[in-house]
PDB file of C-alpha atoms in Angstrom:
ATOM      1  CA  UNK Z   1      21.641   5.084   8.416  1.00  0.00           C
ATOM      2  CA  UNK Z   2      19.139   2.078   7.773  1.00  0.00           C
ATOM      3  CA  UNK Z   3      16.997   2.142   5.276  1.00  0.00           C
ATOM      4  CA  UNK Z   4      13.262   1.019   5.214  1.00  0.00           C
ATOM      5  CA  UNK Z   5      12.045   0.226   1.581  1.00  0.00           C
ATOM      6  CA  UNK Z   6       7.957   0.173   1.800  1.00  0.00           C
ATOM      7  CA  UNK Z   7       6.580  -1.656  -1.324  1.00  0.00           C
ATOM      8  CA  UNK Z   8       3.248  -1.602  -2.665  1.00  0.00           C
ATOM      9  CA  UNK Z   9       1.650  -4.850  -3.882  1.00  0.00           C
ATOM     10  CA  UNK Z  10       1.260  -5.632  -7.266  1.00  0.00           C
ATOM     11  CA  UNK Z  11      -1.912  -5.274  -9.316  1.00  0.00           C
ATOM     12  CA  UNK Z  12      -4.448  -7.310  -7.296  1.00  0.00           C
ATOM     13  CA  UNK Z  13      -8.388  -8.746  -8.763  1.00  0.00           C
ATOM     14  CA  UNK Z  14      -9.926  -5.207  -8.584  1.00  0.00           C
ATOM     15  CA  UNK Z  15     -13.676  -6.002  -9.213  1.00  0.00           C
ATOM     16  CA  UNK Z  16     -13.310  -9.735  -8.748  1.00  0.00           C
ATOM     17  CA  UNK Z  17     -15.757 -11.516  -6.120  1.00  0.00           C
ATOM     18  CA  UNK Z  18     -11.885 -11.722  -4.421  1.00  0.00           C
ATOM     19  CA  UNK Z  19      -9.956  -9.119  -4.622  1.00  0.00           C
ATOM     20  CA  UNK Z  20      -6.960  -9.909  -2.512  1.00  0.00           C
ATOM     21  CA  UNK Z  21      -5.689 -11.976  -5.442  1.00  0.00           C
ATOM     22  CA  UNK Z  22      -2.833 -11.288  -7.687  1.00  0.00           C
ATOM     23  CA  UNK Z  23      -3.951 -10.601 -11.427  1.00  0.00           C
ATOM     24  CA  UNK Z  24      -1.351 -12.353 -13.845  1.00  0.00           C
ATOM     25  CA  UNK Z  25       0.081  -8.560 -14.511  1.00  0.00           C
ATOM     26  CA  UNK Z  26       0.332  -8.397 -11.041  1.00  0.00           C
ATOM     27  CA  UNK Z  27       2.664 -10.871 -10.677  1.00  0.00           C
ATOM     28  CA  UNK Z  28       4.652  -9.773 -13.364  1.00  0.00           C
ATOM     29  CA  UNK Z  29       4.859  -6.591 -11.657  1.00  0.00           C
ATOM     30  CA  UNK Z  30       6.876  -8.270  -8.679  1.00  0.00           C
ATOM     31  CA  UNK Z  31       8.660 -10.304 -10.993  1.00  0.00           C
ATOM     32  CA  UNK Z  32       9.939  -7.387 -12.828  1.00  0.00           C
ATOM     33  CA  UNK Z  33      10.870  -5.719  -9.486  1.00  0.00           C
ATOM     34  CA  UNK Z  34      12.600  -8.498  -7.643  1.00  0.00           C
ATOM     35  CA  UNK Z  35      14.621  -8.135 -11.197  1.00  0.00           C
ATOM     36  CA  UNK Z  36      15.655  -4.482 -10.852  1.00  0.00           C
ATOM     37  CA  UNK Z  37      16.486  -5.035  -6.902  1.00  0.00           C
ATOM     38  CA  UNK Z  38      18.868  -7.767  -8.295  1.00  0.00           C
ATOM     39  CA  UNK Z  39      20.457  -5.794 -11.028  1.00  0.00           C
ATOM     40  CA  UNK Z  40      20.969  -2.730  -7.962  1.00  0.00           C
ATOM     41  CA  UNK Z  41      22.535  -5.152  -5.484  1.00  0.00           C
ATOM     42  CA  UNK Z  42      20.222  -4.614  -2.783  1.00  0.00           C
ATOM     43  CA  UNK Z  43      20.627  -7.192  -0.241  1.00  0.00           C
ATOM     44  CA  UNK Z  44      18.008  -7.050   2.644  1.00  0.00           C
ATOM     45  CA  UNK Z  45      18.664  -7.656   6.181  1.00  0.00           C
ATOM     46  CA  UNK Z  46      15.279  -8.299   6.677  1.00  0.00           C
ATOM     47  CA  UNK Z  47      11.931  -8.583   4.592  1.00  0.00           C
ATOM     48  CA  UNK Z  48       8.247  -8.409   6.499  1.00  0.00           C
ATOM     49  CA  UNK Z  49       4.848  -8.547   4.369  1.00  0.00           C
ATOM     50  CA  UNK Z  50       1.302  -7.579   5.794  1.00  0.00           C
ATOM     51  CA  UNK Z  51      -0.556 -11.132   6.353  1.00  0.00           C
ATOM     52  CA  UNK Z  52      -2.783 -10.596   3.240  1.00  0.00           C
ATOM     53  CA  UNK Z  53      -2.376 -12.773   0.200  1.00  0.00           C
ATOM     54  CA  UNK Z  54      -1.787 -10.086  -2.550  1.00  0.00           C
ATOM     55  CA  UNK Z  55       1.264  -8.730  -0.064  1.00  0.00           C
ATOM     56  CA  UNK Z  56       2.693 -12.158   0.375  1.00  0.00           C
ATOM     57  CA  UNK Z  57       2.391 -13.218  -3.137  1.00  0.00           C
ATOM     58  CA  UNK Z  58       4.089 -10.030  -4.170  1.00  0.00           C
ATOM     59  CA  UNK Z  59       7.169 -10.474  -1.853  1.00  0.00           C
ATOM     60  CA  UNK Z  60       7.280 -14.339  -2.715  1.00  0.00           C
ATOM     61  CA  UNK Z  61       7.539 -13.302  -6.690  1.00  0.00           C
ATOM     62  CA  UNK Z  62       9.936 -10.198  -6.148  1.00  0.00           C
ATOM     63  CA  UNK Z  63      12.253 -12.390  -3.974  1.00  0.00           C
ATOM     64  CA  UNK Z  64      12.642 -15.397  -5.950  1.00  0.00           C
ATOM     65  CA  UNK Z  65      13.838 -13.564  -8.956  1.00  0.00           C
ATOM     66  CA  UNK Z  66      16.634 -11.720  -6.774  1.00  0.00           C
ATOM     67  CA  UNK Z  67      17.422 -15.269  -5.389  1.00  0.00           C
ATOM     68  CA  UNK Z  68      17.382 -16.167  -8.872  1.00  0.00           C
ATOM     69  CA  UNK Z  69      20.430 -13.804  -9.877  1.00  0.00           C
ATOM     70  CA  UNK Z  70      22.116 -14.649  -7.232  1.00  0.00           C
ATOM     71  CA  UNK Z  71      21.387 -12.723  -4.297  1.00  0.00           C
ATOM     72  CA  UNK Z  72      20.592 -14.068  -0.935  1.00  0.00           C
ATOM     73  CA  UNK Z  73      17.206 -13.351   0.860  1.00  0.00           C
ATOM     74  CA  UNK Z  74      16.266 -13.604   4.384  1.00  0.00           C
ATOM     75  CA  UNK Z  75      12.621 -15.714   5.277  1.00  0.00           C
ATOM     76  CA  UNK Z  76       9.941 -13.483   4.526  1.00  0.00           C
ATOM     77  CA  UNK Z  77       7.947 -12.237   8.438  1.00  0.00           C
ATOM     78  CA  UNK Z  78       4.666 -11.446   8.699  1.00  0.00           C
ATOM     79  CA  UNK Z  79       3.033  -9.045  10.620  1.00  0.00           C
ATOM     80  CA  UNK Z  80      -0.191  -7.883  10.008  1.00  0.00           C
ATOM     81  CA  UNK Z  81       0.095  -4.336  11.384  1.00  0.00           C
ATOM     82  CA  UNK Z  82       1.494  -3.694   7.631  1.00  0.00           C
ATOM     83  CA  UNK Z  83      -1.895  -4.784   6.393  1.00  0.00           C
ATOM     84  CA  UNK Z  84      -4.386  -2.339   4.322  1.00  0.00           C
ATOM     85  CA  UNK Z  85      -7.293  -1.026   6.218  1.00  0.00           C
ATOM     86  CA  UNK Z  86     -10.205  -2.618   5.942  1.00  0.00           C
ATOM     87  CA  UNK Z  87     -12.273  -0.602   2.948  1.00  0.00           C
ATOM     88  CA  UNK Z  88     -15.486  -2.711   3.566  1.00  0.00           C
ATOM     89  CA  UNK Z  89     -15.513  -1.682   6.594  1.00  0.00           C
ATOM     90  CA  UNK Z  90     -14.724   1.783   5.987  1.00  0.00           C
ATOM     91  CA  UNK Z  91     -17.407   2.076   2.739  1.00  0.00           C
ATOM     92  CA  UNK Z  92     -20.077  -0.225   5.104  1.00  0.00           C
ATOM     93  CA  UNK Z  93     -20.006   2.721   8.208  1.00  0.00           C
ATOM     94  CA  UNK Z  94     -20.329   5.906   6.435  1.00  0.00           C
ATOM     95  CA  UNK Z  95     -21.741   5.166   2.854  1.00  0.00           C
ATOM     96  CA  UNK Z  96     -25.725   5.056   4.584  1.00  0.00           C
ATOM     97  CA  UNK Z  97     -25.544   8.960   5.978  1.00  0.00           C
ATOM     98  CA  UNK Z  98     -23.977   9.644   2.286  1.00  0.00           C
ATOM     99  CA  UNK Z  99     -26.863   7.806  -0.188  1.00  0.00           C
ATOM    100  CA  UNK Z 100     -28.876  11.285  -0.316  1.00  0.00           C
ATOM    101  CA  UNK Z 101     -25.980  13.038  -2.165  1.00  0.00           C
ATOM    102  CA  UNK Z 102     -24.563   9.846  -3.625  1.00  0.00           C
ATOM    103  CA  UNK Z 103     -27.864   8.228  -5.241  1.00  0.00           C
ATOM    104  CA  UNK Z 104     -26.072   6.111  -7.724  1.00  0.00           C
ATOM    105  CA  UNK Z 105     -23.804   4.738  -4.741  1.00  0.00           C
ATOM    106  CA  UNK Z 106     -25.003   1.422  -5.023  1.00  0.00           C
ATOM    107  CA  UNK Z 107     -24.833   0.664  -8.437  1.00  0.00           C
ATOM    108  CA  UNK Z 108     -21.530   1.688  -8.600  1.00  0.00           C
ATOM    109  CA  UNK Z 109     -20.608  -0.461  -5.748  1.00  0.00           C
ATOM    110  CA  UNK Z 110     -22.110  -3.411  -7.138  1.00  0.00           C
ATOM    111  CA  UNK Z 111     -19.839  -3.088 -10.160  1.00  0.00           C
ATOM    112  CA  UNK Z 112     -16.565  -0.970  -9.297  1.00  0.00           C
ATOM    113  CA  UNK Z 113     -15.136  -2.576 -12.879  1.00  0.00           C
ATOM    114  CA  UNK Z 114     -17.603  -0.687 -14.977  1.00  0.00           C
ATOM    115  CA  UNK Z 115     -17.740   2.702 -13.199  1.00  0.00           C
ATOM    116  CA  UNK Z 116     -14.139   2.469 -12.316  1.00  0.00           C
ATOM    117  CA  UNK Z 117     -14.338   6.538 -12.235  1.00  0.00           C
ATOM    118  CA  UNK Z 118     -17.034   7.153 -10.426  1.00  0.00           C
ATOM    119  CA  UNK Z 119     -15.656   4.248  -7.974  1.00  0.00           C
ATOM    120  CA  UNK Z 120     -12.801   6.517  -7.666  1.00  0.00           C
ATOM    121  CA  UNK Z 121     -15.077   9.757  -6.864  1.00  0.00           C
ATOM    122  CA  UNK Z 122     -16.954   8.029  -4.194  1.00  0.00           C
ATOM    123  CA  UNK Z 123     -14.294   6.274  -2.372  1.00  0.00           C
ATOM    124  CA  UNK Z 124     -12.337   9.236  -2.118  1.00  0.00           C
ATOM    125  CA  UNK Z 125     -15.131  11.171  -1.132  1.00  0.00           C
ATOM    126  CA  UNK Z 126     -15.402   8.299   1.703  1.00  0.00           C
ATOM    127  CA  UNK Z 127     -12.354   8.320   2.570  1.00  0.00           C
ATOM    128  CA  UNK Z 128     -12.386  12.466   3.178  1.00  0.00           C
ATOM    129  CA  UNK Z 129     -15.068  11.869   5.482  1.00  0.00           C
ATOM    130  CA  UNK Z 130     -13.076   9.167   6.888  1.00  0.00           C
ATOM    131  CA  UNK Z 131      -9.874  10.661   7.975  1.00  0.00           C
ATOM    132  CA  UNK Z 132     -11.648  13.522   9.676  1.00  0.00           C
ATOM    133  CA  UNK Z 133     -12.438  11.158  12.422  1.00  0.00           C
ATOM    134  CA  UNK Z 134     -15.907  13.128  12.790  1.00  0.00           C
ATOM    135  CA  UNK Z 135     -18.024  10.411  11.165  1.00  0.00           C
ATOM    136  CA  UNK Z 136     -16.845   6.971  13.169  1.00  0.00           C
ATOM    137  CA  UNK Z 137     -19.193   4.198  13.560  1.00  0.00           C
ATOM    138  CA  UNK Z 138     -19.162   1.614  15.990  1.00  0.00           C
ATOM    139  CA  UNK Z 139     -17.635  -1.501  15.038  1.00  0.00           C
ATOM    140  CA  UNK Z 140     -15.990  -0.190  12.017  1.00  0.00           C
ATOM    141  CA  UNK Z 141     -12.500   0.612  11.848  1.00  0.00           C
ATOM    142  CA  UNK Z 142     -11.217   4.430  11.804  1.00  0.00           C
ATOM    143  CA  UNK Z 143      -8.646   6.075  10.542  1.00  0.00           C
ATOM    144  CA  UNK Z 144      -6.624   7.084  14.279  1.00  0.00           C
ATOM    145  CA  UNK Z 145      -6.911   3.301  14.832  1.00  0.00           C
ATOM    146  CA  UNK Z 146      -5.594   2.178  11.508  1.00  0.00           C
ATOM    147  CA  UNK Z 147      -2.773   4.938  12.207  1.00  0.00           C
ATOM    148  CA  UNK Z 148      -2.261   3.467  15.287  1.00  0.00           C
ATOM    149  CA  UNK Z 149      -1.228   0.027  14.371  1.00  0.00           C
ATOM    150  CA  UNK Z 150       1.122   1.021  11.836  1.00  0.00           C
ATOM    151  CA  UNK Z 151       2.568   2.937  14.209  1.00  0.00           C
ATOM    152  CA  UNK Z 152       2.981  -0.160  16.195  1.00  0.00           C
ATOM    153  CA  UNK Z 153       4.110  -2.297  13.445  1.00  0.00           C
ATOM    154  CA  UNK Z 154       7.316   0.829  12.514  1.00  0.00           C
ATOM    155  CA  UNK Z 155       8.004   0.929  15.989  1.00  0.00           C
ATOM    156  CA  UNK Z 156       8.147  -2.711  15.938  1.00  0.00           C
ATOM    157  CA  UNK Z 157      10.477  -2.741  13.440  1.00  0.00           C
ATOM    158  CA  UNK Z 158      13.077  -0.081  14.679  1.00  0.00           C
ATOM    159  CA  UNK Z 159      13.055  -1.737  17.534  1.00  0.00           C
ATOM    160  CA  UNK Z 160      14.363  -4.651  16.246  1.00  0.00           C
ATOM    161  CA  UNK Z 161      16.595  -3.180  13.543  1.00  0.00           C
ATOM    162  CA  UNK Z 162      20.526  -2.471  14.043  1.00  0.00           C
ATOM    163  CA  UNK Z 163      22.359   0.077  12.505  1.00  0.00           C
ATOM    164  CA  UNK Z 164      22.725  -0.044   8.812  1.00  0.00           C
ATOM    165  CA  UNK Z 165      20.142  -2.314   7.776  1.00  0.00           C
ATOM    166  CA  UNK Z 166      17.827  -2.656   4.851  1.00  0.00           C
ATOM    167  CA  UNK Z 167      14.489  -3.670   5.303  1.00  0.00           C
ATOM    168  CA  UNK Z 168      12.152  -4.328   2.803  1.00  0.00           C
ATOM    169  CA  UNK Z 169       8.283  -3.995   3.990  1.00  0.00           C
ATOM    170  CA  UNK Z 170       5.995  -5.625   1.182  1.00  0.00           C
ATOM    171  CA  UNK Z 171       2.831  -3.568   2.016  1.00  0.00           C
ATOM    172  CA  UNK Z 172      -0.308  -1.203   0.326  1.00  0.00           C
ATOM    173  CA  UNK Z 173      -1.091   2.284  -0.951  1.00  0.00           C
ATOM    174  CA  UNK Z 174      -3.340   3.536   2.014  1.00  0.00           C
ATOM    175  CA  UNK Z 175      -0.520   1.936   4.796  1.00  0.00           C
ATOM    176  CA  UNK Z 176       1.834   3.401   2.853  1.00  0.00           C
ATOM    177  CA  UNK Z 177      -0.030   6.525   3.422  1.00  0.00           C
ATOM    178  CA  UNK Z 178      -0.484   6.196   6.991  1.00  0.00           C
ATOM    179  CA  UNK Z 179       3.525   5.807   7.303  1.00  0.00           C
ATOM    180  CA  UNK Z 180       3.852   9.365   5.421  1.00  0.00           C
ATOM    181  CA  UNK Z 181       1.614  11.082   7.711  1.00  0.00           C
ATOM    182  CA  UNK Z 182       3.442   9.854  10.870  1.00  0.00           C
ATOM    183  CA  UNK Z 183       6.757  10.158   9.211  1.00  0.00           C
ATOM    184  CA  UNK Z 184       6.099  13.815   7.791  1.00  0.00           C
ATOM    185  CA  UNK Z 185       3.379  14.994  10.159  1.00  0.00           C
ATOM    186  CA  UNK Z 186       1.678  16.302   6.726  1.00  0.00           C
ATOM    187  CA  UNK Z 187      -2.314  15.928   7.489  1.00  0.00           C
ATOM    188  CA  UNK Z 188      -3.883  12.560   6.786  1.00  0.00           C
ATOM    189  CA  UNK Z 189      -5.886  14.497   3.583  1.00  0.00           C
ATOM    190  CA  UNK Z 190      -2.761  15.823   1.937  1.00  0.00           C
ATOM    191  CA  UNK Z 191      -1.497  12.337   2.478  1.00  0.00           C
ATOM    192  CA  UNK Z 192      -4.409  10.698   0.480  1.00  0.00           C
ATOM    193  CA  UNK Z 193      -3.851  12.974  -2.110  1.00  0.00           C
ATOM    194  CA  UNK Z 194      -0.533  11.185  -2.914  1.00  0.00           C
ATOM    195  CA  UNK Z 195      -1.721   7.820  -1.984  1.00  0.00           C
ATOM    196  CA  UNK Z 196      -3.883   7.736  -5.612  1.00  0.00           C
ATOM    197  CA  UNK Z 197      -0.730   8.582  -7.565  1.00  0.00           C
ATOM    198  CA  UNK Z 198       1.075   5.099  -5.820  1.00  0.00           C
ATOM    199  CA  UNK Z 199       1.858   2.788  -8.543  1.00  0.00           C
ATOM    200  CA  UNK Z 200       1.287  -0.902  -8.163  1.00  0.00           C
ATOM    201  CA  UNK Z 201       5.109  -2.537  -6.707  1.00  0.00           C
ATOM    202  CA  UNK Z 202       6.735   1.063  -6.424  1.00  0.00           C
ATOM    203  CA  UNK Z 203       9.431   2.162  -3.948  1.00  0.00           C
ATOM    204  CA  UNK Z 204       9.339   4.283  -1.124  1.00  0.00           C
ATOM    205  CA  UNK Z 205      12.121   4.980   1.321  1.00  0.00           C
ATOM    206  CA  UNK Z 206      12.540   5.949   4.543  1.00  0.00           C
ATOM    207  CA  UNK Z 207      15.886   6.564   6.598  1.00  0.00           C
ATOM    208  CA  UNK Z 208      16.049   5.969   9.968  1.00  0.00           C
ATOM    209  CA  UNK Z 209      18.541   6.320  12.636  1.00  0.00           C
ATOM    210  CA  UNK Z 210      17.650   5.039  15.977  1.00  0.00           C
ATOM    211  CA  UNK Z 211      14.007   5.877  16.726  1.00  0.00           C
ATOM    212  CA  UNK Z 212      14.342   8.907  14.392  1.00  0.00           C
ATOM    213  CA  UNK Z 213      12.882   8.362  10.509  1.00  0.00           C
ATOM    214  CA  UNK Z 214      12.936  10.335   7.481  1.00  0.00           C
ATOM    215  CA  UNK Z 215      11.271   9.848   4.636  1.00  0.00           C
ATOM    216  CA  UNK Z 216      14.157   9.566   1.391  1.00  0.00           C
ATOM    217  CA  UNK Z 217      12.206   8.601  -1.479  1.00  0.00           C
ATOM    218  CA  UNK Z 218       8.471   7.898  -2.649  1.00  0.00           C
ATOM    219  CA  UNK Z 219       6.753   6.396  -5.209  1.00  0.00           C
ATOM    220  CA  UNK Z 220       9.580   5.487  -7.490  1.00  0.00           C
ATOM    221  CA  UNK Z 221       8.432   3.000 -10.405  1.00  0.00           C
ATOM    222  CA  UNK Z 222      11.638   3.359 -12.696  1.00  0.00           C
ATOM    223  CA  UNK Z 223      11.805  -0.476 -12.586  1.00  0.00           C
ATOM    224  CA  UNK Z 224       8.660  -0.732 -14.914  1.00  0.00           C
ATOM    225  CA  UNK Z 225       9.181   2.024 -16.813  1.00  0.00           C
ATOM    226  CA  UNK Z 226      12.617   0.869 -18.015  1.00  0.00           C
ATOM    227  CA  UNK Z 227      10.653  -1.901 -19.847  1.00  0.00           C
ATOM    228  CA  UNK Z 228       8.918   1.217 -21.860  1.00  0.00           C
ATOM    229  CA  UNK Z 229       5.190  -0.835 -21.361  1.00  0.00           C
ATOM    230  CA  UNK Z 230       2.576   1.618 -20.574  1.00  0.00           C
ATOM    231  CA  UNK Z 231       0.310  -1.375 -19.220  1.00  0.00           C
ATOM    232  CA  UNK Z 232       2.723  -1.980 -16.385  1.00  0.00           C
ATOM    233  CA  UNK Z 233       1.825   1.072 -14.652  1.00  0.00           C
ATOM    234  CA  UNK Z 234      -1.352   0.238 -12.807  1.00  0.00           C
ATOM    235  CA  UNK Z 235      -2.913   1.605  -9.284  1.00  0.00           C
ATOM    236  CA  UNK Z 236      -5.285  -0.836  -7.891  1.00  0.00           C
TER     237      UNK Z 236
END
């Protein structure tokens, strides 16, 4: 069977005027990985990034340090498909119909940094309303149409893949999610309930075999806990 290894980004500029930046611990973060994928052996057959800088940057860091040990790396593809949804977007189309119940909305998306909490609360509370596909605006992405290009971009991929290979996708938390509720059918809220818990640069797995894919692993961040630094573990 091949394996698919979906990667989360590293710790990007959460509350910067750019957030699609990776923070110094960020970087680290990928370094750190592309270290433990050396140290396992894992040779990719292929490696694809989303086209935004905090995915690229991550996959750039991780796969210098295995080519750094001594293992060789194919040239990084892009394909955008494996992007993150577009949260502005999302917040910008159904934030107005919630400011009666959400009063302090604004303030706390002016600053995100300083109410990184209630941040939390309200874009999960969005992002409930989001999935359910009842609450679409025009002109603003939804969730079946965010679904729908990742399905393109896996489909893409087995495609393309032969038998055996390993395939690293350098990617984020809520595409990540998307892939677990086509993969597992599980509803699109059960999978955002797991999407919080994805740490910054872990592992997930899936196993495919043809056009058939299982999911093998999720979520695994062994690589920065070896290192026994509580400040590695980060989820934004």
């Amino acid at each position: 069977m091949g394996s698919i290894y979906l990667i989360r980004h590293g710790q990007a500029s959460f509350g910067a005027d750019d957030y699609d930046v990776l923070s110094p611990l960020g970087v680290r973060q990928a370094e750190v990985l592309g270290d433990h994928l050396a140290e396992l052996g894992i040779r990719f057959d292929r490696c694809v990034s989303g086209s935004l800088r905090r995915q690229q940057h991550t996959a750039s860091a991780a796969l210098q340090r295995s080519v750094a040990a001594g293992l060789a790396a194919p040239e990084l593809e892009i394909d955008a498909a494996f992007n993150e949804f577009d949260a502005e977007s999302v917040i910008h189309g159904l934030l107005p119909a919630m400011l009666p119940d959400e009063p302090d909305a604004l303030t706390i998306l002016g600053n995100p940094k300083e109410h990184r909490a209630a941040f939390q609360h309200l874009f999960a509370r969005i992002i409930d309303r989001w999935v359910t596909g009842q609450y679409d605006q025009p002109n603003h992405e939804t969730w079946q149409g965010f679904v729908d290009t990742v399905r393109g971009g896996l489909e893409r991929l087995l495609a393309q893949a032969a038998r055996g290979d390993k395939i690293a996708v350098f990617t984020s938390g809520g595409t990540i999610t998307a892939l677990l509720h086509l993969v597992t059918g599980m509803p699109a809220g059960s999978a955002f309930d797991m999407n919080w818990q994805i740490v910054n640069t872990s592992l997930s797995r899936l196993q495919f075999r043809g056009s058939e894919v299982t999911l093998a692993s999720f979520n695994s961040r062994v690589h920065l806990e070896l290192l026994k630094a509580p400040e590695l573990i980060t989820y934004r």
